[in-house]
Short mmCIF file of C-alpha atoms in Angstrom, two decimals:
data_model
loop_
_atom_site.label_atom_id
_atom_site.label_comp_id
_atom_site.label_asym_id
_atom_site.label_seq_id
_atom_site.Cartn_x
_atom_site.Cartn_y
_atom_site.Cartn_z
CA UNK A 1 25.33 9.00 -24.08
CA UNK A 2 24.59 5.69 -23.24
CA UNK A 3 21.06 3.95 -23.03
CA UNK A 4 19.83 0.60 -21.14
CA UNK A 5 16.41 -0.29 -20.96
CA UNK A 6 15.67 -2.55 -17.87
CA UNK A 7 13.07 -4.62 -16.74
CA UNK A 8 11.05 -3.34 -13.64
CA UNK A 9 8.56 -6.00 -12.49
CA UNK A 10 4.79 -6.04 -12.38
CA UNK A 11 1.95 -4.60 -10.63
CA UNK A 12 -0.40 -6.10 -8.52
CA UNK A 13 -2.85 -5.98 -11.31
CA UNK A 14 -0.21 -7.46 -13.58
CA UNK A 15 0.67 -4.89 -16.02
CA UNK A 16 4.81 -4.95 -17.10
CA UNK A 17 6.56 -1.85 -16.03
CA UNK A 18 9.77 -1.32 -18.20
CA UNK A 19 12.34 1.47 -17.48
CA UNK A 20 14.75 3.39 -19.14
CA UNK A 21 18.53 4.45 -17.91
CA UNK A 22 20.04 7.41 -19.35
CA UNK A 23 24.03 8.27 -18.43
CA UNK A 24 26.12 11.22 -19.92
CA UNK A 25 30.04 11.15 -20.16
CA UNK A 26 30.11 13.78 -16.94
CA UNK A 27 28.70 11.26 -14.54
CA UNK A 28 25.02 12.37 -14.45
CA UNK A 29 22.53 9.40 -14.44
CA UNK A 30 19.02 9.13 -14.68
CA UNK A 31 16.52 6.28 -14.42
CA UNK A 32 12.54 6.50 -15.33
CA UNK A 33 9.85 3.72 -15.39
CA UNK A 34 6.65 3.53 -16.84
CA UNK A 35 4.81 3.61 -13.91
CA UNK A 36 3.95 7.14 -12.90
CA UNK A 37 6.96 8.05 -15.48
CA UNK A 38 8.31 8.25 -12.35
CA UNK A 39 11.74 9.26 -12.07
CA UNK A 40 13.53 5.92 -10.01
CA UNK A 41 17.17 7.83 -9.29
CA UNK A 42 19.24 10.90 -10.29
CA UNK A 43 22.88 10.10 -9.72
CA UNK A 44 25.33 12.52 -10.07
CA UNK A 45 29.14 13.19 -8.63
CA UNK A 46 30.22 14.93 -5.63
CA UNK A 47 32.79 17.69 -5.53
CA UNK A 48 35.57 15.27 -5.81
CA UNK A 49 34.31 12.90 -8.46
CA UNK A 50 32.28 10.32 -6.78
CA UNK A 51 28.86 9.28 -8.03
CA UNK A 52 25.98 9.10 -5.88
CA UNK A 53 21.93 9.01 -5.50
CA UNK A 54 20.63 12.02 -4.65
CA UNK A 55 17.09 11.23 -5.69
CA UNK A 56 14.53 9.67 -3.08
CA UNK A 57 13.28 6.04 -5.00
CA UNK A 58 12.74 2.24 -4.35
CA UNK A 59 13.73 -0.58 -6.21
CA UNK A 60 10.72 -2.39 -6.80
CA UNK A 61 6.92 -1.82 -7.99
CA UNK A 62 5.63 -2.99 -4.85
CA UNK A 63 7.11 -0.47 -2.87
CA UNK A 64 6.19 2.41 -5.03
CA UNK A 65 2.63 1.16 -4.82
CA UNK A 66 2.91 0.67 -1.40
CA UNK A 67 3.77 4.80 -0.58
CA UNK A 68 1.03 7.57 -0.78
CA UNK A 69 4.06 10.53 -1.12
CA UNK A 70 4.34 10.52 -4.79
CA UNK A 71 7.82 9.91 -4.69
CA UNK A 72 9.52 11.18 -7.99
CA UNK A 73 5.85 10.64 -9.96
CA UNK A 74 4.68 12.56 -12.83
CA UNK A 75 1.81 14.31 -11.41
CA UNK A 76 -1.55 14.90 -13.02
CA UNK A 77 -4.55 16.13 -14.21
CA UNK A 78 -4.30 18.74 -11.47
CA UNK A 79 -0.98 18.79 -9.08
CA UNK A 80 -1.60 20.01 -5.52
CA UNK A 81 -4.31 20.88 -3.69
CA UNK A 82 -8.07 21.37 -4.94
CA UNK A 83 -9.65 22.89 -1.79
CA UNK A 84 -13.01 20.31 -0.54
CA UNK A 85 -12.59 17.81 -3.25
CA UNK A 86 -14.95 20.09 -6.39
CA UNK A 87 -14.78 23.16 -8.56
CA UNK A 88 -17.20 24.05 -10.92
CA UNK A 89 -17.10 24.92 -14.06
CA UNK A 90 -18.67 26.48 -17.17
CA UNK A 91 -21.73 26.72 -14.78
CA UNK A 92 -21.06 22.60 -13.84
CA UNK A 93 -19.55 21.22 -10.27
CA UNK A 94 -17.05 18.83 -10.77
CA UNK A 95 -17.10 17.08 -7.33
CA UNK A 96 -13.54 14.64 -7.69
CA UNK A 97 -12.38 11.92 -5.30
CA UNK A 98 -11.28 12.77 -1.76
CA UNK A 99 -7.66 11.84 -0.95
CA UNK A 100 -5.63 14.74 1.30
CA UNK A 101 -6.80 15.37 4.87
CA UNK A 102 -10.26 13.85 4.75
CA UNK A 103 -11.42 17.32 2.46
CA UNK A 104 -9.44 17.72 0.00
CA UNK A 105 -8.39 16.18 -4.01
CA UNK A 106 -4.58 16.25 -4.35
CA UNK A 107 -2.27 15.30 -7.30
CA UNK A 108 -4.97 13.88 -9.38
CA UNK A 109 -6.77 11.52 -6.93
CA UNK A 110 -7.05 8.03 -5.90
CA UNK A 111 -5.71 7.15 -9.38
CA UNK A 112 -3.67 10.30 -10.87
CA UNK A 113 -1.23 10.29 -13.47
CA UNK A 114 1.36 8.95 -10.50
CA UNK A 115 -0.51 5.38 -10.45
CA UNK A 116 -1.16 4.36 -14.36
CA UNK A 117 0.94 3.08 -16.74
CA UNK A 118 3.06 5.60 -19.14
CA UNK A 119 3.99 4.84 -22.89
CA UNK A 120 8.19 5.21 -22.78
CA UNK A 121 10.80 5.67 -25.35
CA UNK A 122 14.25 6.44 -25.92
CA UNK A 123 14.84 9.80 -28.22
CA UNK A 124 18.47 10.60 -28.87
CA UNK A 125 19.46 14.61 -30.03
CA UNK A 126 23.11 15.48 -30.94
CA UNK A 127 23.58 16.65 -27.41
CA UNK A 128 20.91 15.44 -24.96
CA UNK A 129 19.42 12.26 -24.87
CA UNK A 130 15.79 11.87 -23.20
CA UNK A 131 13.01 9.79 -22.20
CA UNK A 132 9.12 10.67 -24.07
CA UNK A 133 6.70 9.46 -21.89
CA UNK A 134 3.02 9.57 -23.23
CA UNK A 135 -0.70 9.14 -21.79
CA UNK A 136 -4.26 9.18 -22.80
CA UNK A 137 -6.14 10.25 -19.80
CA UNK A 138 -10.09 9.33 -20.83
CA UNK A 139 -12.71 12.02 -20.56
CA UNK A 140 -14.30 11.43 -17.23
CA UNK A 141 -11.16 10.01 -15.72
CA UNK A 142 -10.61 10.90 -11.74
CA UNK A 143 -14.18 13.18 -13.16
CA UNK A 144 -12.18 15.70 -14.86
CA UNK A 145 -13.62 16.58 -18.03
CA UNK A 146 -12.24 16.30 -21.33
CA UNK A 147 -10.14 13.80 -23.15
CA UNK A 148 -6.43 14.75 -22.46
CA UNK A 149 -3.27 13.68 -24.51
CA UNK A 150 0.11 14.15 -22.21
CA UNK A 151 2.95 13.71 -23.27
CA UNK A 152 6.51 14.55 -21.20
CA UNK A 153 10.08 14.23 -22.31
CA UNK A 154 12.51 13.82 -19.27
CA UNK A 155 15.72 15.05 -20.99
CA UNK A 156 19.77 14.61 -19.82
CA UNK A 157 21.77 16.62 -21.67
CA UNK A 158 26.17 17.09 -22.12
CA UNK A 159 26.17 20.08 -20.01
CA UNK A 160 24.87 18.25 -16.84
CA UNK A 161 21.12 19.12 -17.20
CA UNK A 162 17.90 17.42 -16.45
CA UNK A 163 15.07 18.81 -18.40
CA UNK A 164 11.35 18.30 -18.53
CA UNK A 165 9.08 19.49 -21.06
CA UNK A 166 5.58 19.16 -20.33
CA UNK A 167 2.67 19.29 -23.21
CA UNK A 168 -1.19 18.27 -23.59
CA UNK A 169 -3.90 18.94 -25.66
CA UNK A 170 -7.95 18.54 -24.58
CA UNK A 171 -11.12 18.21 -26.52
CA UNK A 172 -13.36 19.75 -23.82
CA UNK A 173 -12.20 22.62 -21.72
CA UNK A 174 -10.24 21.31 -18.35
CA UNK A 175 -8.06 22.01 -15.49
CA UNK A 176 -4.93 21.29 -16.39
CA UNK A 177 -1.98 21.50 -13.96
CA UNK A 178 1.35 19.16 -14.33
CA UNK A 179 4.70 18.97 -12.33
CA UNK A 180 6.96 16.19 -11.40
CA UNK A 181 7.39 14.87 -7.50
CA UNK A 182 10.92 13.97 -7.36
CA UNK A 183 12.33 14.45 -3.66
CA UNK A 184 16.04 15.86 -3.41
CA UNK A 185 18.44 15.28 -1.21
CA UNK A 186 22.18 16.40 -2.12
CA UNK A 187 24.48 15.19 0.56
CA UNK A 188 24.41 11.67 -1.64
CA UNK A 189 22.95 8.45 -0.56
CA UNK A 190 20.58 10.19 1.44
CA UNK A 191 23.45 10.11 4.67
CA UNK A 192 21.99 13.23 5.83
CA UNK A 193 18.49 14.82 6.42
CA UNK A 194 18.18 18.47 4.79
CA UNK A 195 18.94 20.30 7.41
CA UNK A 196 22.14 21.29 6.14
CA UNK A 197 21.43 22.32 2.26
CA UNK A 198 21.04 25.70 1.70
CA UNK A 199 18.23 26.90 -0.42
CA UNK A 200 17.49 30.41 -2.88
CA UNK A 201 14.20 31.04 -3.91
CA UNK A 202 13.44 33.96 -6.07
CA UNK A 203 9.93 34.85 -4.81
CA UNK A 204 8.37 37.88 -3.08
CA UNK A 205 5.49 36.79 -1.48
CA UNK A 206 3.86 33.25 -0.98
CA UNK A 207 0.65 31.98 -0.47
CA UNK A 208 -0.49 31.07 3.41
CA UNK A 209 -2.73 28.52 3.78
CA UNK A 210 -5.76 27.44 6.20
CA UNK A 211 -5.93 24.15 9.07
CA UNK A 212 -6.28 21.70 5.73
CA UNK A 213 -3.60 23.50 3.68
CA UNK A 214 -5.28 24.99 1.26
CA UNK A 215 -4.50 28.82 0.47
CA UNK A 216 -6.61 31.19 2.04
CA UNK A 217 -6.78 33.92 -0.69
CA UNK A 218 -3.97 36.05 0.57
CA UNK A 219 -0.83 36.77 -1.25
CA UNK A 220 1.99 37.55 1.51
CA UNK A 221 5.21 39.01 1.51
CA UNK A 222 8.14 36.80 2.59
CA UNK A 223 9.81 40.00 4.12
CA UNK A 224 10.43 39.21 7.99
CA UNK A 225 9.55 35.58 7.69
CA UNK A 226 11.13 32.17 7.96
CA UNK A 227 9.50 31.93 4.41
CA UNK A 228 12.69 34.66 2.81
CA UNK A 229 14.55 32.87 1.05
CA UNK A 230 15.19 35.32 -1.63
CA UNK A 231 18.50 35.55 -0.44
CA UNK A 232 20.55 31.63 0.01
CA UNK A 233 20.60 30.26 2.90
CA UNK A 234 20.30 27.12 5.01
CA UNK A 235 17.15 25.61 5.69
CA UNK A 236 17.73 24.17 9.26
CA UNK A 237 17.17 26.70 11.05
CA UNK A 238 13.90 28.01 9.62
CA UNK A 239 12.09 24.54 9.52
CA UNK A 240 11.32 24.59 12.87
CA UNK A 241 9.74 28.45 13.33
CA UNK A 242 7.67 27.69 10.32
CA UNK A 243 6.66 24.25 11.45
CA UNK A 244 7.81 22.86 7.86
CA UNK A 245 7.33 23.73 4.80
CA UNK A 246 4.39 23.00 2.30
CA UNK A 247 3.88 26.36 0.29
CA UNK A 248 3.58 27.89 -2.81
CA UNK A 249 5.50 30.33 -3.63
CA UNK A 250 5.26 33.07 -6.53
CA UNK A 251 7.97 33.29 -8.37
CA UNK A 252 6.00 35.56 -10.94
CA UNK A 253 2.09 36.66 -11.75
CA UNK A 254 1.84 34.51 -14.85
CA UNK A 255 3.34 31.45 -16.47
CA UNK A 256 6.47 32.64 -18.39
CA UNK A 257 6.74 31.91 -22.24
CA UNK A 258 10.69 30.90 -21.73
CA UNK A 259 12.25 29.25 -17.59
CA UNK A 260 13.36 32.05 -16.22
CA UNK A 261 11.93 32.07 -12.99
CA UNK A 262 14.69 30.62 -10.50
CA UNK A 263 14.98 28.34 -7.65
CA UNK A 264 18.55 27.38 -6.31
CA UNK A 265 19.90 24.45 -3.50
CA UNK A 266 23.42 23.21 -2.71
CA UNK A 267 24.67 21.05 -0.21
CA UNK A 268 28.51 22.43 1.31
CA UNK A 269 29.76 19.26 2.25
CA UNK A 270 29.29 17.75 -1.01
CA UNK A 271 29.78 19.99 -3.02
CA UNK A 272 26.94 19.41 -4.93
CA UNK A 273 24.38 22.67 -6.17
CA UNK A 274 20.93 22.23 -8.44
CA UNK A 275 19.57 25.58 -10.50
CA UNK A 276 15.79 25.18 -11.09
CA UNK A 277 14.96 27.33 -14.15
CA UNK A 278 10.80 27.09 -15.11
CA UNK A 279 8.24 28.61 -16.90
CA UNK A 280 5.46 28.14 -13.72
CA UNK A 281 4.58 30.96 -11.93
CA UNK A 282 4.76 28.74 -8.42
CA UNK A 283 6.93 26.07 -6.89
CA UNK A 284 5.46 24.44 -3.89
CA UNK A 285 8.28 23.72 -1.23
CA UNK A 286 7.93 20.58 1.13
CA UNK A 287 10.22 19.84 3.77
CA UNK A 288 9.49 15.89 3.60
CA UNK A 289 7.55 16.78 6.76
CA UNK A 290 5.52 13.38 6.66
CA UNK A 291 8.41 11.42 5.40
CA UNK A 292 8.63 9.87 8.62
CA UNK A 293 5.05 8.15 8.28
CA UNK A 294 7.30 5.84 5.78
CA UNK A 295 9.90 4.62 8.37
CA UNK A 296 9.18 1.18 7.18
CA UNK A 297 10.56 1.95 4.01
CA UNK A 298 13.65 3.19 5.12
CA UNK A 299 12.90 7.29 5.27
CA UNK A 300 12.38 9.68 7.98
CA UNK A 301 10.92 13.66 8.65
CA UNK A 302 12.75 15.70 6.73
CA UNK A 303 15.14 13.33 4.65
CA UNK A 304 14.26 15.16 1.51
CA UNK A 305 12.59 18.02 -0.24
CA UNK A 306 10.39 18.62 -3.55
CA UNK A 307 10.64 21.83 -5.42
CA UNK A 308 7.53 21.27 -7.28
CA UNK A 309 7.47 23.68 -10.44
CA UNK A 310 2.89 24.44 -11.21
CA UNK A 311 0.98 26.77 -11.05
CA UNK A 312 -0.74 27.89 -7.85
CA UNK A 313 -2.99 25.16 -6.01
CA UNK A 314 -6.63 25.63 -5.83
CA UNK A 315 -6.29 27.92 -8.67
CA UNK A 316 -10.04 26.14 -10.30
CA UNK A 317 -11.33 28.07 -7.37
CA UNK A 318 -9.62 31.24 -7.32
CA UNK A 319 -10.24 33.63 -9.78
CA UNK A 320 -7.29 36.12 -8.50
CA UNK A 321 -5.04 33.31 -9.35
CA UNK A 322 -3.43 32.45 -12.53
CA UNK A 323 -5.95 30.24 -14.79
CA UNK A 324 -5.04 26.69 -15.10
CA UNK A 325 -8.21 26.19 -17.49
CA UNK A 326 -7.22 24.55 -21.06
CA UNK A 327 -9.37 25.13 -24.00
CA UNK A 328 -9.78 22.99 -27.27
CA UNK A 329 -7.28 23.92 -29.52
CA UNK A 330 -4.78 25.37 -27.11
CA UNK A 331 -1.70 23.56 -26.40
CA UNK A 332 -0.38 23.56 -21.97
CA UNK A 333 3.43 23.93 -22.09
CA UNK A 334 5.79 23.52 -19.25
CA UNK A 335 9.07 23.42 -18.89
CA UNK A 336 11.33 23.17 -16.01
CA UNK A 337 15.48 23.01 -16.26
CA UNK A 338 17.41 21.08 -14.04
CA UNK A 339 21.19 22.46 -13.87
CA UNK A 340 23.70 20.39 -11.81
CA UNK A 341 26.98 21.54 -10.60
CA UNK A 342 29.57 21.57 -8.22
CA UNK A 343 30.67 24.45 -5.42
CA UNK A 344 34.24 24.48 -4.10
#
């Protein structure tokens, strides 16, 4: 496979973001820079052999600084939503900063994992070659407890795969809750919204959620709602009964030790299809229902989608959800497989 590291400009507080492009011999290309470890651009052929982006990105620091939709970030200490901004625990409120809805802490805060600068390196395996991105985030940090050492490989392998293996360790017990905001969109160079993908995921039930989207407790069945997608199909049709999509939904009680839990998209005209295989118990699926709030930039309403792989949000308040609590001496795993192909 074959390797480039690039140059990616500076931020406005001066600090050198590098990048790293990763291409394998079946036309599958990846790019990731230090800021965020955000993933830049996932290339990949159509049906008949031509490469194209099919990743939401922009080509300069400015513009990812610019955005507030974490677009392809690493996301961190605690993706999604944590319902009025605190959670307490061990007997101790943790009130955190206040950036979702004018209530609410999302994706880490003002300054989550999506806004600092990552350690990156090249690593090279006999058959995938990958991308280690490491972080100290400082007890105190965004006011989550707990010195935390992250480190994520973003992997591209021979047989067309994009993997991401998530680990951290703590000194003091924490929320931990990681996942990756990369927005899809098949049809290649974003030439069409995602209306027309069609979309599988392997979940029962899904969690509703109140005025400020944050789940209300309940655990509901998809049966009989535009949320059913157990079985493929396309997601035009449904995005307007369920007035978009921003959801969790449970693709199992508890985090799995090995990805088996499955999400699935393909676009028809393209030809293109993406198998999501994880280890979370929840992906949260958004429609790119604010996209349009970024016309500036060159996006619109529903010009892409996330398939964020976590574990439920608000879960530091929920004890009927899965525990995203790490202790001293434990280590969080996560890992989510990317699998790209082609449909006739």
């Amino acid at each position: 496979m074959k390797v480039e590291n690039f140059d990616f400009g500076t931020t406005k507080e001066g600090e050198k973001v590098s990048g790293i492009r990763i291409n394998n011999e079946k036309g599958l290309e990846m790019a990731l820079i230090s800021y965020g470890a955000t993933l830049t651009s996932l290339k990949m052929t159509d049906r008949k052999g031509k490469q194209e982006e099919c990743l939401l990105g922009f080509g300069s620091v400015s513009d990812y600084e610019k955005q507030d939709a974490f677009i392809g970030a690493t996301i961190g200490r605690v993706g999604n939503r944590i319902g009025k901004a605190a959670y307490v625990l061990d007997g101790k409120e943790y009130k955190l900063s206040v950036n979702d809805q004018g209530c609410n802490h999302l994706h880490g805060g003002a300054k989550g994992y999506d806004k600092v600068i990552w350690n990156i390196e090249a690593l090279k395996e006999t058959d995938r070659t990958g991308v280690r991105c490491t972080y100290l985030s400082r007890d105190g940090e965004e006011n989550y407890p707990g010195n935390l050492e992250v480190e994520v490989i973003y992997w591209l392998t021979a047989d067309n795969e994009l993997i991401m293996d998530y680990k951290a360790v703590t000194d003091k017990r924490t929320p931990v809750n990681l996942t990756n905001h990369a927005y899809w969109n098949l049809s290649g160079e974003h030439r069409e919204t995602i209306h027309d993908h069609y979309l599988q995921i392997e979940a029962e039930s899904y969690l509703p959620v109140d005025e400020v989207s944050i789940p209300t407790g309940e655990i509901r069945k998809v049966e009989g709602t535009p949320f059913d997608f157990r079985k493929l199909k396309q997601i035009g049709p449904d995005l307007e009964k369920s007035q978009g999509f921003d959801h969790n939904f449970n693709l199992s009680a508890e985090k799995k030790e090995t990805p088996s839990n499955r999400i699935y998209l393909e676009h028809r005209g393209s030809g293109r299809a993406m198998e999501i295989l994880t280890t979370e118990p929840g992906v949260q699926f958004y429609s790119g229902n604010f996209l349009g709030g970024l016309k500036q930039m060159g996006l619109d309403t529903h010009y892409a989608l996330c398939l964020e792989t976590q574990m439920y949000p608000d879960s530091v308040n929920r004890k009927d959800f899965p525990s995203i609590i790490l202790n001293p001496g434990e280590v969080y795993r996560h890992t989510t497989i990317h699998k790209f192909s082609h449909i006739k």
